PDB file of C-alpha atoms in Angstrom:
ATOM      1  CA  MET A   1     119.579  90.387 109.910  1.00 80.00           C
ATOM      2  CA  ASP A   2     117.184  90.478 112.882  1.00 90.00           C
ATOM      3  CA  LEU A   3     113.540  90.758 112.437  1.00 95.00           C
ATOM      4  CA  PRO A   4     111.513  93.659 114.176  1.00 96.00           C
ATOM      5  CA  ASN A   5     109.463  92.616 117.205  1.00 97.00           C
ATOM      6  CA  ILE A   6     106.409  90.693 115.808  1.00 98.00           C
ATOM      7  CA  VAL A   7     103.784  89.270 117.942  1.00 98.00           C
ATOM      8  CA  ALA A   8     101.163  86.888 116.522  1.00 98.00           C
ATOM      9  CA  MET A   9      97.409  86.745 117.506  1.00 98.00           C
ATOM     10  CA  TYR A  10      95.009  84.011 117.097  1.00 98.00           C
ATOM     11  CA  ARG A  11      91.289  83.602 117.554  1.00 98.00           C
ATOM     12  CA  ILE A  12      90.706  79.899 117.664  1.00 97.00           C
ATOM     13  CA  LYS A  13      88.271  76.994 118.561  1.00 96.00           C
ATOM     14  CA  ASN A  14      88.963  73.275 118.378  1.00 96.00           C
ATOM     15  CA  GLU A  15      92.157  73.346 116.298  1.00 97.00           C
ATOM     16  CA  GLU A  16      94.087  70.459 117.993  1.00 97.00           C
ATOM     17  CA  ARG A  17      94.865  68.978 114.631  1.00 97.00           C
ATOM     18  CA  TRP A  18      96.885  71.892 113.335  1.00 98.00           C
ATOM     19  CA  ILE A  19      97.716  74.258 116.195  1.00 98.00           C
ATOM     20  CA  LYS A  20     101.008  72.663 117.320  1.00 98.00           C
ATOM     21  CA  LYS A  21     102.681  73.152 113.936  1.00 98.00           C
ATOM     22  CA  SER A  22     101.023  76.374 113.402  1.00 98.00           C
ATOM     23  CA  LEU A  23     102.433  77.818 116.563  1.00 98.00           C
ATOM     24  CA  GLU A  24     105.902  76.247 115.818  1.00 98.00           C
ATOM     25  CA  SER A  25     105.760  77.987 112.475  1.00 98.00           C
ATOM     26  CA  VAL A  26     104.998  81.488 113.691  1.00 98.00           C
ATOM     27  CA  LEU A  27     107.274  81.356 116.714  1.00 98.00           C
ATOM     28  CA  ASP A  28     110.131  81.123 114.145  1.00 97.00           C
ATOM     29  CA  ILE A  29     109.316  84.908 113.313  1.00 98.00           C
ATOM     30  CA  CYS A  30     107.441  86.075 116.405  1.00 98.00           C
ATOM     31  CA  SER A  31     108.670  86.835 119.893  1.00 98.00           C
ATOM     32  CA  GLU A  32     105.227  85.922 121.484  1.00 98.00           C
ATOM     33  CA  VAL A  33     101.831  84.685 120.535  1.00 98.00           C
ATOM     34  CA  VAL A  34      98.521  85.818 122.066  1.00 98.00           C
ATOM     35  CA  ILE A  35      95.529  83.534 121.762  1.00 98.00           C
ATOM     36  CA  LEU A  36      91.875  83.967 122.375  1.00 98.00           C
ATOM     37  CA  ASP A  37      90.367  80.527 122.675  1.00 97.00           C
ATOM     38  CA  ASP A  38      86.637  80.698 122.049  1.00 95.00           C
ATOM     39  CA  GLY A  39      85.476  77.697 124.068  1.00 95.00           C
ATOM     40  CA  SER A  40      87.498  74.762 122.653  1.00 96.00           C
ATOM     41  CA  THR A  41      86.237  71.312 123.865  1.00 96.00           C
ATOM     42  CA  ASP A  42      89.251  69.446 122.357  1.00 97.00           C
ATOM     43  CA  ASN A  43      92.937  69.568 123.260  1.00 98.00           C
ATOM     44  CA  THR A  44      93.606  72.837 121.709  1.00 98.00           C
ATOM     45  CA  LEU A  45      93.880  74.767 125.042  1.00 97.00           C
ATOM     46  CA  GLU A  46      96.332  72.253 126.387  1.00 97.00           C
ATOM     47  CA  ILE A  47      98.551  72.323 123.460  1.00 98.00           C
ATOM     48  CA  CYS A  48      98.652  76.106 123.432  1.00 98.00           C
ATOM     49  CA  GLN A  49      99.452  76.187 127.146  1.00 97.00           C
ATOM     50  CA  SER A  50     102.446  73.901 126.559  1.00 98.00           C
ATOM     51  CA  PHE A  51     104.383  76.739 124.812  1.00 98.00           C
ATOM     52  CA  ASP A  52     106.368  79.095 126.928  1.00 96.00           C
ATOM     53  CA  LYS A  53     105.864  82.144 124.613  1.00 98.00           C
ATOM     54  CA  VAL A  54     102.055  81.735 124.186  1.00 98.00           C
ATOM     55  CA  ASP A  55      99.684  83.734 126.234  1.00 98.00           C
ATOM     56  CA  VAL A  56      96.201  82.095 126.206  1.00 98.00           C
ATOM     57  CA  THR A  57      92.883  83.586 127.308  1.00 97.00           C
ATOM     58  CA  HIS A  58      89.951  81.280 127.320  1.00 96.00           C
ATOM     59  CA  GLN A  59      86.194  82.278 127.052  1.00 95.00           C
ATOM     60  CA  ASP A  60      83.142  80.053 127.057  1.00 92.00           C
ATOM     61  CA  ASN A  61      79.440  80.088 126.578  1.00 84.00           C
ATOM     62  CA  LEU A  62      79.385  83.487 124.567  1.00 91.00           C
ATOM     63  CA  PRO A  63      77.275  84.103 121.453  1.00 93.00           C
ATOM     64  CA  THR A  64      79.398  84.288 118.292  1.00 91.00           C
ATOM     65  CA  ASP A  65      80.596  87.800 117.653  1.00 95.00           C
ATOM     66  CA  GLU A  66      83.827  87.951 115.650  1.00 96.00           C
ATOM     67  CA  VAL A  67      84.163  91.774 115.865  1.00 96.00           C
ATOM     68  CA  ARG A  68      83.855  91.658 119.658  1.00 97.00           C
ATOM     69  CA  ASP A  69      86.398  88.851 119.839  1.00 97.00           C
ATOM     70  CA  MET A  70      88.880  90.510 117.368  1.00 97.00           C
ATOM     71  CA  THR A  71      88.699  93.805 119.271  1.00 96.00           C
ATOM     72  CA  LYS A  72      89.457  92.026 122.508  1.00 97.00           C
ATOM     73  CA  LEU A  73      92.286  90.096 121.053  1.00 97.00           C
ATOM     74  CA  LEU A  74      93.895  93.123 119.378  1.00 97.00           C
ATOM     75  CA  LYS A  75      93.863  95.000 122.676  1.00 96.00           C
ATOM     76  CA  MET A  76      95.559  92.105 124.443  1.00 97.00           C
ATOM     77  CA  THR A  77      98.056  91.861 121.701  1.00 97.00           C
ATOM     78  CA  ILE A  78      98.925  95.558 121.716  1.00 95.00           C
ATOM     79  CA  LYS A  79      99.844  95.320 125.433  1.00 96.00           C
ATOM     80  CA  LYS A  80     102.813  93.251 124.384  1.00 96.00           C
ATOM     81  CA  LYS A  81     104.184  96.332 122.662  1.00 95.00           C
ATOM     82  CA  PRO A  82     104.886  94.803 119.279  1.00 96.00           C
ATOM     83  CA  GLU A  83     106.245  96.633 116.310  1.00 96.00           C
ATOM     84  CA  TYR A  84     104.213  94.317 113.924  1.00 97.00           C
ATOM     85  CA  ILE A  85     101.164  92.058 114.571  1.00 98.00           C
ATOM     86  CA  LEU A  86     100.680  88.967 112.522  1.00 98.00           C
ATOM     87  CA  ALA A  87      97.061  87.837 112.452  1.00 98.00           C
ATOM     88  CA  PHE A  88      96.730  84.081 112.015  1.00 98.00           C
ATOM     89  CA  ASP A  89      94.243  81.209 112.179  1.00 98.00           C
ATOM     90  CA  GLY A  90      94.596  77.890 113.930  1.00 98.00           C
ATOM     91  CA  ASP A  91      94.409  75.775 110.794  1.00 98.00           C
ATOM     92  CA  GLU A  92      97.256  77.762 108.999  1.00 98.00           C
ATOM     93  CA  ILE A  93     101.052  77.228 108.978  1.00 98.00           C
ATOM     94  CA  LEU A  94     103.683  79.599 107.715  1.00 98.00           C
ATOM     95  CA  ALA A  95     105.736  78.272 104.857  1.00 97.00           C
ATOM     96  CA  PRO A  96     109.286  77.110 106.014  1.00 94.00           C
ATOM     97  CA  ASN A  97     111.197  79.808 104.205  1.00 91.00           C
ATOM     98  CA  SER A  98     109.198  82.712 105.724  1.00 97.00           C
ATOM     99  CA  LYS A  99     111.780  84.102 108.091  1.00 97.00           C
ATOM    100  CA  GLU A 100     114.430  84.839 105.424  1.00 96.00           C
ATOM    101  CA  ILE A 101     111.765  86.440 103.172  1.00 97.00           C
ATOM    102  CA  LEU A 102     110.250  88.634 105.887  1.00 97.00           C
ATOM    103  CA  SER A 103     113.505  89.831 107.212  1.00 97.00           C
ATOM    104  CA  GLU A 104     114.564  91.237 103.866  1.00 97.00           C
ATOM    105  CA  GLU A 105     111.083  92.894 103.292  1.00 98.00           C
ATOM    106  CA  LEU A 106     110.658  94.488 106.645  1.00 97.00           C
ATOM    107  CA  ASN A 107     114.244  95.571 107.037  1.00 97.00           C
ATOM    108  CA  VAL A 108     115.383  96.462 103.433  1.00 97.00           C
ATOM    109  CA  ILE A 109     112.608  96.470 100.881  1.00 97.00           C
ATOM    110  CA  TYR A 110     109.611  97.951 102.664  1.00 97.00           C
ATOM    111  CA  PRO A 111     110.712  99.311 105.969  1.00 96.00           C
ATOM    112  CA  GLU A 112     108.093 102.241 105.654  1.00 95.00           C
ATOM    113  CA  ASN A 113     105.195 100.199 104.698  1.00 96.00           C
ATOM    114  CA  SER A 114     102.379  99.387 107.290  1.00 95.00           C
ATOM    115  CA  VAL A 115     100.346  96.566 105.895  1.00 97.00           C
ATOM    116  CA  PHE A 116     101.426  93.340 104.181  1.00 98.00           C
ATOM    117  CA  GLU A 117      99.233  90.819 102.348  1.00 98.00           C
ATOM    118  CA  LEU A 118     100.125  87.211 102.454  1.00 98.00           C
ATOM    119  CA  GLN A 119      99.110  84.618  99.928  1.00 97.00           C
ATOM    120  CA  LEU A 120      97.054  81.700 101.214  1.00 98.00           C
ATOM    121  CA  LEU A 121      97.582  78.317  99.531  1.00 98.00           C
ATOM    122  CA  HIS A 122      94.856  75.899 100.306  1.00 98.00           C
ATOM    123  CA  ILE A 123      96.333  72.570 100.918  1.00 98.00           C
ATOM    124  CA  TRP A 124      94.167  69.712  99.426  1.00 98.00           C
ATOM    125  CA  ASP A 125      94.100  65.963 100.536  1.00 98.00           C
ATOM    126  CA  VAL A 126      97.898  65.499 100.600  1.00 98.00           C
ATOM    127  CA  PRO A 127     100.604  67.936 102.075  1.00 97.00           C
ATOM    128  CA  TYR A 128     102.137  68.710  98.742  1.00 97.00           C
ATOM    129  CA  LYS A 129      99.080  69.692  96.662  1.00 98.00           C
ATOM    130  CA  PHE A 130      97.157  72.941  96.762  1.00 98.00           C
ATOM    131  CA  ARG A 131      94.034  74.040  94.774  1.00 98.00           C
ATOM    132  CA  CYS A 132      94.457  77.040  92.370  1.00 97.00           C
ATOM    133  CA  ASP A 133      91.291  77.670  90.379  1.00 97.00           C
ATOM    134  CA  GLY A 134      88.575  80.342  90.808  1.00 96.00           C
ATOM    135  CA  ILE A 135      88.831  82.422  93.947  1.00 93.00           C
ATOM    136  CA  LEU A 136      91.511  80.199  95.338  1.00 95.00           C
ATOM    137  CA  HIS A 137      93.766  80.988  92.326  1.00 92.00           C
ATOM    138  CA  THR A 138      95.218  84.221  93.802  1.00 85.00           C
ATOM    139  CA  MET A 139      93.908  84.676  97.379  1.00 92.00           C
ATOM    140  CA  TRP A 140      95.932  87.275  99.181  1.00 95.00           C
ATOM    141  CA  ARG A 141      94.929  88.705 102.580  1.00 97.00           C
ATOM    142  CA  PRO A 142      96.171  91.449 104.763  1.00 98.00           C
ATOM    143  CA  ARG A 143      97.699  89.548 107.746  1.00 98.00           C
ATOM    144  CA  LEU A 144     100.722  91.547 108.833  1.00 98.00           C
ATOM    145  CA  PHE A 145     100.531  95.104 109.991  1.00 97.00           C
ATOM    146  CA  LYS A 146     102.736  97.772 111.708  1.00 96.00           C
ATOM    147  CA  ILE A 147     101.620  99.034 115.128  1.00 92.00           C
ATOM    148  CA  LYS A 148     104.614 101.201 115.749  1.00 82.00           C
ATOM    149  CA  ASN A 149     103.973 104.858 115.054  1.00 79.00           C
ATOM    150  CA  GLN A 150     100.250 104.389 114.036  1.00 81.00           C
ATOM    151  CA  SER A 151      98.188 107.312 114.940  1.00 70.00           C
ATOM    152  CA  THR A 152      94.751 105.530 114.785  1.00 71.00           C
ATOM    153  CA  GLU A 153      92.545 104.265 117.430  1.00 86.00           C
ATOM    154  CA  PHE A 154      91.809 100.763 115.817  1.00 91.00           C
ATOM    155  CA  HIS A 155      88.395  99.309 115.181  1.00 92.00           C
ATOM    156  CA  TYR A 156      86.661  96.531 113.274  1.00 96.00           C
ATOM    157  CA  LYS A 157      83.583  97.073 111.285  1.00 95.00           C
ATOM    158  CA  ASN A 158      80.524  94.849 111.809  1.00 95.00           C
ATOM    159  CA  SER A 159      80.013  92.430 108.887  1.00 89.00           C
ATOM    160  CA  ILE A 160      76.747  91.744 107.096  1.00 85.00           C
ATOM    161  CA  TYR A 161      76.705  88.123 108.428  1.00 84.00           C
ATOM    162  CA  PRO A 162      75.143  86.831 111.616  1.00 86.00           C
ATOM    163  CA  GLY A 163      77.650  86.852 114.584  1.00 90.00           C
ATOM    164  CA  ASN A 164      79.746  89.203 112.331  1.00 92.00           C
ATOM    165  CA  LEU A 165      81.237  86.202 110.683  1.00 87.00           C
ATOM    166  CA  HIS A 166      84.074  86.878 107.999  1.00 88.00           C
ATOM    167  CA  ALA A 167      85.197  89.867 110.083  1.00 93.00           C
ATOM    168  CA  ASN A 168      88.553  91.083 108.838  1.00 94.00           C
ATOM    169  CA  HIS A 169      91.809  89.796 110.446  1.00 96.00           C
ATOM    170  CA  ILE A 170      93.248  93.374 110.795  1.00 96.00           C
ATOM    171  CA  PRO A 171      91.522  96.679 111.792  1.00 96.00           C
ATOM    172  CA  ASP A 172      89.332  98.234 109.047  1.00 95.00           C
ATOM    173  CA  ASN A 173      90.853 101.620 109.719  1.00 93.00           C
ATOM    174  CA  MET A 174      94.511 100.654 109.654  1.00 92.00           C
ATOM    175  CA  GLU A 175      96.732 103.109 107.987  1.00 91.00           C
ATOM    176  CA  GLY A 176      98.100 101.707 104.841  1.00 93.00           C
ATOM    177  CA  LEU A 177      95.241  99.249 104.345  1.00 94.00           C
ATOM    178  CA  ASP A 178      94.521 100.817 100.978  1.00 95.00           C
ATOM    179  CA  ARG A 179      98.115 100.377  99.706  1.00 95.00           C
ATOM    180  CA  PRO A 180      99.252  96.927 101.049  1.00 97.00           C
ATOM    181  CA  VAL A 181     102.489  95.245 100.053  1.00 98.00           C
ATOM    182  CA  ALA A 182     102.149  91.723  98.454  1.00 97.00           C
ATOM    183  CA  SER A 183     104.697  89.859 100.406  1.00 98.00           C
ATOM    184  CA  LYS A 184     106.313  86.723  99.107  1.00 97.00           C
ATOM    185  CA  VAL A 185     105.518  84.932 102.331  1.00 97.00           C
ATOM    186  CA  LYS A 186     103.055  82.112 101.940  1.00 97.00           C
ATOM    187  CA  ILE A 187     100.400  80.676 104.373  1.00 98.00           C
ATOM    188  CA  LEU A 188      99.632  77.015 104.063  1.00 98.00           C
ATOM    189  CA  GLU A 189      95.990  76.707 104.814  1.00 98.00           C
ATOM    190  CA  TYR A 190      94.447  73.353 105.987  1.00 98.00           C
ATOM    191  CA  GLY A 191      90.845  74.269 106.507  1.00 97.00           C
ATOM    192  CA  PHE A 192      89.940  72.540 103.387  1.00 97.00           C
ATOM    193  CA  TYR A 193      92.466  69.627 103.692  1.00 98.00           C
ATOM    194  CA  SER A 194      90.055  66.549 103.807  1.00 98.00           C
ATOM    195  CA  GLU A 195      86.741  65.931 102.354  1.00 98.00           C
ATOM    196  CA  GLU A 196      85.334  65.738 105.865  1.00 97.00           C
ATOM    197  CA  LEU A 197      86.523  69.155 106.751  1.00 97.00           C
ATOM    198  CA  ARG A 198      85.345  70.613 103.491  1.00 97.00           C
ATOM    199  CA  GLN A 199      81.898  69.099 103.997  1.00 96.00           C
ATOM    200  CA  LYS A 200      81.799  70.410 107.530  1.00 95.00           C
ATOM    201  CA  LYS A 201      82.745  73.897 106.405  1.00 93.00           C
ATOM    202  CA  PHE A 202      80.257  73.842 103.524  1.00 91.00           C
ATOM    203  CA  ASP A 203      77.353  72.810 105.924  1.00 90.00           C
ATOM    204  CA  TYR A 204      78.435  75.545 108.423  1.00 88.00           C
ATOM    205  CA  TYR A 205      78.438  78.372 105.854  1.00 86.00           C
ATOM    206  CA  ASN A 206      75.192  77.276 104.189  1.00 84.00           C
ATOM    207  CA  LEU A 207      73.604  77.368 107.674  1.00 83.00           C
ATOM    208  CA  HIS A 208      74.865  80.853 108.736  1.00 81.00           C
ATOM    209  CA  ASP A 209      75.012  82.802 105.380  1.00 79.00           C
ATOM    210  CA  PRO A 210      71.600  84.374 104.671  1.00 69.00           C
ATOM    211  CA  TYR A 211      72.932  85.806 101.506  1.00 71.00           C
ATOM    212  CA  ASN A 212      73.611  82.425 100.024  1.00 70.00           C
ATOM    213  CA  VAL A 213      71.568  81.578  96.868  1.00 60.00           C
ATOM    214  CA  ASN A 214      70.826  77.778  96.419  1.00 58.00           C
ATOM    215  CA  GLY A 215      74.086  76.979  97.992  1.00 57.00           C
ATOM    216  CA  ASP A 216      76.035  78.370  95.208  1.00 78.00           C
ATOM    217  CA  ASN A 217      78.151  80.774  97.179  1.00 77.00           C
ATOM    218  CA  HIS A 218      80.009  77.805  98.771  1.00 88.00           C
ATOM    219  CA  LEU A 219      79.742  74.989  96.310  1.00 91.00           C
ATOM    220  CA  TYR A 220      83.429  75.541  95.379  1.00 94.00           C
ATOM    221  CA  ILE A 221      84.381  74.227  98.849  1.00 95.00           C
ATOM    222  CA  ILE A 222      83.158  70.602  98.039  1.00 95.00           C
ATOM    223  CA  SER A 223      83.398  70.554  94.239  1.00 95.00           C
ATOM    224  CA  GLY A 224      84.485  72.323  91.082  1.00 96.00           C
ATOM    225  CA  LYS A 225      81.010  73.800  90.643  1.00 93.00           C
ATOM    226  CA  GLY A 226      79.579  77.314  91.532  1.00 90.00           C
ATOM    227  CA  TYR A 227      80.601  80.618  90.319  1.00 89.00           C
ATOM    228  CA  ARG A 228      83.572  80.704  92.619  1.00 91.00           C
ATOM    229  CA  SER A 229      85.246  77.741  91.039  1.00 95.00           C
ATOM    230  CA  GLY A 230      87.351  78.002  87.967  1.00 95.00           C
ATOM    231  CA  PRO A 231      85.779  77.683  84.453  1.00 95.00           C
ATOM    232  CA  ASN A 232      87.410  74.133  84.089  1.00 96.00           C
ATOM    233  CA  GLY A 233      86.448  72.937  87.580  1.00 96.00           C
ATOM    234  CA  MET A 234      89.063  72.114  90.260  1.00 97.00           C
ATOM    235  CA  GLU A 235      92.560  72.582  89.368  1.00 98.00           C
ATOM    236  CA  PHE A 236      95.753  71.921  91.400  1.00 98.00           C
ATOM    237  CA  LYS A 237      99.460  72.529  91.617  1.00 97.00           C
ATOM    238  CA  LYS A 238     102.410  70.935  93.528  1.00 97.00           C
ATOM    239  CA  LEU A 239     104.126  72.903  96.316  1.00 96.00           C
ATOM    240  CA  PRO A 240     108.046  73.081  95.899  1.00 94.00           C
ATOM    241  CA  LYS A 241     109.689  70.410  98.160  1.00 94.00           C
ATOM    242  CA  ASP A 242     111.318  73.111 100.387  1.00 93.00           C
ATOM    243  CA  VAL A 243     107.755  74.509 101.178  1.00 94.00           C
ATOM    244  CA  VAL A 244     105.869  71.200 102.115  1.00 95.00           C
ATOM    245  CA  VAL A 245     105.137  70.689 105.678  1.00 95.00           C
ATOM    246  CA  GLU A 246     104.645  67.152 106.821  1.00 90.00           C
ATOM    247  CA  ILE A 247     101.506  66.822 108.903  1.00 86.00           C
TER     248      ILE A 247
END
């Protein structure tokens, strides 16, 4: 069963470690990929440009503004005339069984629905282990949305954070956002993969989050402490063998 026309969009910076496998995974279900590269200084840009079906726009020396960038990225992606858009990050990989699952969901089970939430599994230290306590226990995010037949002029709301950090991946006025489908498709997320990455992200959030209180908002990233961790600290599960991606 053929999939509808899906185009992926990425806003990325310095993702050379993951981006090749990320693009390979989404191109299994997407006809094209649109990327806004926000000033990468590593090999991210070169890797993206090596793919025939990837359209890359590079910007540099701009102040951080995620809403500005997501608005620009969405407009570029809509020009590709997709039926659906998949919003993705450069440190994420679609689980290997996604095509079959999504084909059934979009064509048979939920053809009338507009917004799909995908579950994020935060891979931790090794490719087959993910963390599953606290806020990471059931993290679902709206990432796939239907463009075809939408009557809305899309927009993103400003966030409460400097540089509009943590802006949503899909437009805030998307029809169907209040009744999303919980897809069975999984996203393997590698932003917390190593101790070095976790510490870097913890430091970044602490520096830019004015609403953080004594660092507690983000302690879960580097430990089993803080109110966002589970009551028993860090807990982990193993991925099924057919879902593991070797990196």
